[in-house]
Tab-separated table of C-alpha atoms in Angstrom:
chain	number	residue	atom	x	y	z
H	25	MET	CA	154.373	189.881	141.267
H	26	GLY	CA	156.779	188.326	138.798
H	27	TYR	CA	156.956	184.998	140.783
H	28	PRO	CA	153.690	183.747	139.581
H	29	VAL	CA	154.478	184.495	135.964
H	30	LEU	CA	157.758	182.823	136.116
H	31	TRP	CA	156.025	179.853	137.551
H	32	VAL	CA	153.497	179.467	134.743
H	33	LEU	CA	156.290	179.780	132.259
H	34	LEU	CA	158.187	177.006	133.985
H	35	LEU	CA	155.017	174.791	133.845
H	36	LEU	CA	154.556	175.541	130.250
H	37	MET	CA	158.175	174.847	129.406
H	38	PHE	CA	158.748	171.869	131.913
H	39	PRO	CA	155.487	169.888	132.585
H	40	ALA	CA	157.457	168.031	135.107
H	41	PHE	CA	157.521	170.928	137.329
H	42	GLY	CA	153.582	170.488	137.658
H	43	LEU	CA	151.534	168.431	139.866
H	44	ALA	CA	151.909	164.670	139.688
H	45	GLN	CA	149.452	162.617	137.781
H	46	GLN	CA	146.370	162.288	139.750
H	47	HIS	CA	145.541	158.839	140.383
H	48	PHE	CA	142.140	157.042	140.735
H	49	ARG	CA	141.041	156.808	144.240
H	50	GLY	CA	141.594	153.244	144.898
H	51	ASP	CA	141.423	153.821	148.665
H	52	ARG	CA	137.874	154.985	148.113
H	53	ALA	CA	136.930	151.983	145.910
H	54	LEU	CA	138.314	149.752	148.728
H	55	GLU	CA	136.122	151.307	151.243
H	56	ILE	CA	133.127	150.950	148.989
H	57	THR	CA	134.050	147.325	148.606
H	58	ARG	CA	134.308	146.856	152.336
H	59	GLU	CA	130.825	148.232	153.091
H	60	PHE	CA	129.442	146.079	150.181
H	61	VAL	CA	131.231	142.927	151.334
H	62	THR	CA	129.993	143.583	154.694
H	63	ILE	CA	126.441	142.536	153.545
H	64	GLY	CA	127.832	138.991	153.595
H	65	PRO	CA	126.999	136.308	151.080
H	66	ARG	CA	124.716	137.649	148.395
H	67	TRP	CA	123.803	134.741	146.196
H	68	CYS	CA	120.470	134.623	144.189
H	69	LEU	CA	117.441	134.127	146.413
H	70	SER	CA	119.227	135.127	149.590
H	71	PRO	CA	118.549	138.157	151.980
H	72	GLY	CA	122.058	139.251	151.182
H	73	HIS	CA	121.220	139.589	147.526
H	74	VAL	CA	118.269	141.875	148.395
H	75	LYS	CA	120.553	144.043	150.488
H	76	ALA	CA	123.064	144.000	147.540
H	77	GLU	CA	120.270	145.222	145.056
H	78	ALA	CA	119.339	148.026	147.776
H	79	PHE	CA	123.055	148.866	148.037
H	80	LEU	CA	123.291	149.603	144.351
H	81	ARG	CA	119.934	151.306	144.179
H	82	ASN	CA	121.044	153.627	146.877
H	83	GLU	CA	124.458	154.408	145.276
H	84	PHE	CA	122.821	155.430	142.009
H	85	ARG	CA	119.719	156.892	143.276
H	86	HIS	CA	120.551	160.515	141.584
H	87	ASP	CA	121.624	158.975	138.484
H	88	GLN	CA	120.020	157.485	135.171
H	89	LEU	CA	119.484	153.973	136.612
H	90	GLU	CA	117.723	151.180	135.054
H	91	GLU	CA	116.868	147.931	136.702
H	92	ASP	CA	116.763	145.147	134.195
H	93	THR	CA	114.747	142.406	135.582
H	94	PHE	CA	114.295	139.047	134.279
H	95	THR	CA	113.669	135.254	135.071
H	96	ALA	CA	116.423	132.786	134.622
H	97	ASN	CA	115.757	129.209	133.965
H	98	THR	CA	118.315	127.532	136.244
H	99	PRO	CA	118.965	123.905	137.590
H	100	ILE	CA	116.925	124.777	140.823
H	101	GLY	CA	114.039	126.278	138.514
H	102	PRO	CA	113.117	129.870	137.733
H	103	VAL	CA	115.161	132.400	139.555
H	104	PRO	CA	114.378	136.066	139.363
H	105	MET	CA	117.550	138.037	138.708
H	106	ARG	CA	118.298	141.833	138.308
H	107	ASN	CA	120.873	143.729	136.322
H	108	PHE	CA	121.641	147.404	137.042
H	109	ILE	CA	122.437	149.730	134.324
H	110	VAL	CA	123.720	153.232	134.971
H	111	ARG	CA	124.040	155.696	132.110
H	112	PHE	CA	126.343	158.862	132.016
H	113	PRO	CA	125.636	160.631	128.659
H	114	GLY	CA	128.372	161.797	126.349
H	115	LYS	CA	128.447	164.151	123.418
H	116	LYS	CA	129.623	161.574	120.849
H	117	ASP	CA	127.264	159.020	119.171
H	118	GLY	CA	128.078	155.785	120.684
H	119	VAL	CA	128.576	153.912	124.084
H	120	ILE	CA	131.454	152.560	126.152
H	121	VAL	CA	130.104	149.772	128.521
H	122	LEU	CA	131.959	148.922	131.723
H	123	THR	CA	130.663	145.850	133.490
H	124	THR	CA	131.210	143.486	136.627
H	125	HIS	CA	128.994	141.204	138.382
H	126	TYR	CA	127.820	141.581	141.988
H	127	GLU	CA	126.439	138.331	143.289
H	128	THR	CA	128.204	135.563	145.110
H	129	ASN	CA	128.328	131.770	144.283
H	130	TYR	CA	125.154	129.863	145.099
H	131	PRO	CA	126.892	126.520	145.641
H	132	LEU	CA	129.112	128.116	148.118
H	133	ARG	CA	126.150	129.456	150.165
H	134	ASN	CA	126.786	127.513	153.252
H	135	ILE	CA	130.437	128.281	153.913
H	136	GLY	CA	130.162	132.154	154.304
H	137	PHE	CA	131.643	132.990	150.911
H	138	VAL	CA	131.668	136.797	150.652
H	139	GLY	CA	133.465	137.224	147.415
H	140	ALA	CA	135.657	140.232	148.490
H	141	ASN	CA	137.612	139.927	145.190
H	142	ASP	CA	135.266	138.031	143.083
H	143	GLY	CA	132.382	140.329	142.598
H	144	GLY	CA	133.088	142.673	145.438
H	145	SER	CA	136.201	144.559	144.291
H	146	THR	CA	135.038	145.300	141.013
H	147	THR	CA	131.672	146.404	142.183
H	148	GLY	CA	133.522	148.908	144.376
H	149	LEU	CA	135.736	149.795	141.368
H	150	LEU	CA	132.781	150.627	139.215
H	151	ILE	CA	130.886	152.531	141.791
H	152	GLU	CA	134.097	154.765	142.250
H	153	ILE	CA	134.411	155.089	138.512
H	154	ALA	CA	130.913	156.442	138.595
H	155	ASN	CA	131.979	159.002	141.209
H	156	GLU	CA	134.604	160.069	138.850
H	157	LEU	CA	132.141	160.532	135.910
H	158	ARG	CA	129.281	162.119	137.938
H	159	GLY	CA	128.700	165.802	137.385
H	160	LYS	CA	131.144	166.000	134.432
H	161	VAL	CA	130.233	166.674	130.877
H	162	LEU	CA	131.822	163.770	128.800
H	163	ASP	CA	132.945	165.078	125.584
H	164	GLY	CA	133.390	161.649	124.312
H	165	TYR	CA	131.159	158.759	124.095
H	166	SER	CA	128.502	157.860	126.776
H	167	VAL	CA	129.590	155.574	129.334
H	168	TRP	CA	127.228	152.959	130.742
H	169	LEU	CA	128.146	150.809	133.870
H	170	VAL	CA	126.429	147.460	134.251
H	171	PHE	CA	126.250	145.308	137.383
H	172	PHE	CA	125.385	141.873	136.177
H	173	ASP	CA	123.346	139.415	138.227
H	174	GLY	CA	123.898	135.506	137.725
H	175	GLU	CA	127.468	135.369	136.611
H	176	GLU	CA	128.110	132.544	138.870
H	177	ALA	CA	126.773	129.098	138.277
H	178	ILE	CA	123.748	127.821	140.181
H	179	GLU	CA	125.012	124.258	140.164
H	180	ARG	CA	128.156	123.843	138.215
H	181	TRP	CA	129.876	125.898	135.596
H	182	GLN	CA	128.847	124.031	132.423
H	183	GLY	CA	126.645	124.579	129.510
H	184	THR	CA	124.241	127.473	130.155
H	185	ASP	CA	124.527	127.468	134.008
H	186	ASN	CA	126.411	130.709	134.152
H	187	THR	CA	126.553	134.344	132.935
H	188	TYR	CA	122.666	134.556	133.112
H	189	GLY	CA	122.751	138.376	133.359
H	190	SER	CA	125.079	139.068	130.554
H	191	ARG	CA	123.474	136.493	128.273
H	192	HIS	CA	120.044	138.021	128.827
H	193	LEU	CA	121.255	141.596	128.373
H	194	ALA	CA	123.376	140.791	125.176
H	195	ALA	CA	120.286	139.133	123.641
H	196	LYS	CA	117.954	142.088	124.769
H	197	TRP	CA	120.395	144.718	123.398
H	198	GLY	CA	120.741	142.649	120.267
H	199	GLN	CA	116.876	142.794	119.624
H	200	ASP	CA	116.464	146.721	120.420
H	201	GLY	CA	119.723	147.612	118.460
H	202	THR	CA	121.609	148.785	121.439
H	203	LEU	CA	124.721	146.465	120.565
H	204	LYS	CA	125.212	148.564	117.454
H	205	ARG	CA	125.829	151.609	119.410
H	206	ILE	CA	128.613	150.012	121.574
H	207	LYS	CA	132.123	151.070	120.620
H	208	ALA	CA	133.855	148.901	123.360
H	209	TYR	CA	132.812	146.708	126.071
H	210	MET	CA	135.074	146.100	129.141
H	211	LEU	CA	134.604	143.630	131.880
H	212	ALA	CA	136.210	143.992	135.305
H	213	ASP	CA	136.779	140.975	137.281
H	214	MET	CA	138.841	139.996	140.270
H	215	LEU	CA	140.994	143.163	140.067
H	216	GLY	CA	141.354	143.796	143.886
H	217	ASP	CA	144.063	141.125	144.135
H	218	LYS	CA	146.901	142.279	146.244
H	219	ASP	CA	149.209	140.472	143.800
H	220	LEU	CA	147.709	142.000	140.624
H	221	ASN	CA	148.558	140.266	137.501
H	222	VAL	CA	145.955	140.805	134.735
H	223	GLN	CA	145.842	138.143	132.176
H	224	LYS	CA	145.649	138.552	128.576
H	225	GLU	CA	142.235	136.917	127.830
H	226	SER	CA	142.587	135.310	124.404
H	227	GLN	CA	139.065	135.552	123.308
H	228	SER	CA	138.885	139.256	123.722
H	229	THR	CA	139.076	141.638	120.752
H	230	PRO	CA	142.728	142.125	119.685
H	231	TRP	CA	142.542	145.992	119.193
H	232	LEU	CA	140.872	146.333	122.501
H	233	ILE	CA	143.663	144.314	124.165
H	234	ASN	CA	146.192	146.548	122.648
H	235	LEU	CA	144.308	149.519	123.611
H	236	VAL	CA	144.321	148.519	127.238
H	237	ALA	CA	148.004	147.627	127.070
H	238	GLU	CA	148.564	151.154	125.904
H	239	ALA	CA	146.678	152.620	128.659
H	240	ALA	CA	148.721	150.563	131.144
H	241	ARG	CA	151.772	151.826	129.663
H	242	ILE	CA	150.668	155.535	129.711
H	243	THR	CA	149.619	155.170	133.264
H	244	GLY	CA	152.824	153.533	134.404
H	245	HIS	CA	151.236	150.217	135.221
H	246	ALA	CA	152.326	148.074	132.279
H	247	LYS	CA	154.101	145.440	134.680
H	248	TYR	CA	150.630	144.456	136.030
H	249	PHE	CA	149.192	143.626	132.719
H	250	PHE	CA	149.411	140.763	130.171
H	251	GLN	CA	152.371	138.844	131.469
H	252	THR	CA	150.315	135.517	130.955
H	253	GLU	CA	147.701	134.491	128.422
H	254	GLY	CA	144.738	132.134	128.366
H	255	ALA	CA	141.012	131.892	127.698
H	256	VAL	CA	138.588	132.571	130.471
H	257	SER	CA	134.666	131.941	130.172
H	258	ASP	CA	133.149	135.078	131.658
H	259	ASP	CA	130.476	137.915	131.197
H	260	HIS	CA	132.225	139.118	127.948
H	261	LEU	CA	131.643	136.148	125.782
H	262	PRO	CA	127.893	136.712	124.946
H	263	PHE	CA	128.968	140.120	123.654
H	264	VAL	CA	131.965	138.762	121.751
H	265	GLN	CA	129.806	136.210	120.006
H	266	ARG	CA	127.622	138.967	118.699
H	267	GLY	CA	130.537	140.914	117.323
H	268	VAL	CA	130.851	143.638	120.033
H	269	PRO	CA	134.472	144.802	120.647
H	270	SER	CA	134.922	143.295	124.014
H	271	ILE	CA	137.785	142.595	126.666
H	272	ASP	CA	137.849	140.612	129.794
H	273	VAL	CA	140.166	142.593	132.166
H	274	ILE	CA	140.618	139.732	134.762
H	275	ASP	CA	143.137	138.560	137.258
H	276	ILE	CA	142.282	134.833	137.325
H	277	ASP	CA	145.447	133.901	139.187
H	278	TYR	CA	144.299	134.743	142.796
H	279	GLY	CA	146.267	133.600	145.832
H	280	PRO	CA	148.832	130.771	146.320
H	281	HIS	CA	147.934	127.337	144.657
H	282	THR	CA	148.316	124.700	147.440
H	283	GLN	CA	147.077	121.254	147.945
H	284	GLU	CA	144.395	122.587	150.229
H	285	LEU	CA	143.634	125.441	147.863
H	286	PRO	CA	144.257	124.218	144.154
H	287	ASP	CA	142.672	127.300	142.684
H	288	GLY	CA	144.121	129.617	145.321
H	289	TYR	CA	141.500	131.810	147.088
H	290	HIS	CA	139.188	131.687	144.138
H	291	HIS	CA	135.687	130.442	145.198
H	292	THR	CA	136.806	129.672	148.758
H	293	ALA	CA	135.964	131.119	152.138
H	294	GLN	CA	139.377	132.726	151.995
H	295	ASP	CA	138.288	135.264	149.528
H	296	THR	CA	138.048	138.130	152.213
H	297	MET	CA	139.097	141.666	152.488
H	298	ASP	CA	142.543	141.165	153.646
H	299	LYS	CA	143.361	139.650	150.122
H	300	ILE	CA	142.625	142.784	148.352
H	301	SER	CA	144.259	146.281	148.210
H	302	ALA	CA	143.650	149.924	147.505
H	303	LYS	CA	146.806	149.850	145.268
H	304	SER	CA	145.520	147.202	142.915
H	305	LEU	CA	142.058	149.050	142.704
H	306	THR	CA	144.065	152.235	141.811
H	307	VAL	CA	146.013	150.479	138.964
H	308	ALA	CA	142.696	149.131	137.619
H	309	GLY	CA	140.860	152.440	137.923
H	310	ASP	CA	143.669	154.366	136.264
H	311	VAL	CA	143.723	151.998	133.307
H	312	PHE	CA	139.943	151.851	132.852
H	313	LEU	CA	139.698	155.659	132.935
H	314	GLU	CA	142.684	155.977	130.385
H	315	SER	CA	141.228	153.421	128.179
H	316	ILE	CA	137.963	155.391	127.967
H	317	LYS	CA	139.945	158.429	126.718
H	318	LEU	CA	141.805	156.382	124.317
H	319	ILE	CA	138.455	154.699	122.881
H	320	ASP	CA	137.081	158.267	122.668
H	321	GLN	CA	140.082	159.209	120.435
H	322	ARG	CA	139.578	156.375	118.016
């Protein structure tokens, strides 16, 4: 009978004797990604896009799900689009927003581009983060997950031919007062890359960059973060421009750069499931969940 008491004392005195840190289930995020990517190309107006919408709708059928529908003015004319917003209520007054995009590139619609990393991996990541949050009482801020439509350009990435979903939602939330409630906005993009190297995105909010770096340090993943720096045009900018503390957590350097693939696997038919890993999704999930804790403590 004395052994359990001794064991408890050891745990209190020497935490290293306890269980190892429980990591985010990157393996489950990878399987969700695999199922999602099996849909195939999911560019706006395609049958695959309808299937992607149904996939998200099914994943969150028991949650507080809002479908934010709108019509985007694009180079090919009006295009119906749909953002998905999933809310997990917290006790503190304020919101942490985690986002990604879920569609694939319209100009690449004829090459079988499935976007396993670009759109797929972070859709799987956020769905598994939802699985972590579901059924728990959040003592901190509410956490909202947003799956944007229309991040990709319809014709070419210039002017306003991009980030349709995030620009729409930022404007909508600016009008109804929601933006004032957002304590932090975190965008996940291309984080399944087997060779993970998350860039320090220079247009992101400095204190949030520092907080994510601290989350990476705490979780033992610092080597995967912020070894390089540069600006990226992405779904965080409509929120940055409206004064919302925002960060783009992105691995823009995806695959080897060759004469045939000058931008690596990015926006090529080679962006397939074999290029992404459960390990990278574990790293990303650990850092996002730790970041939520740190934001709650601010």
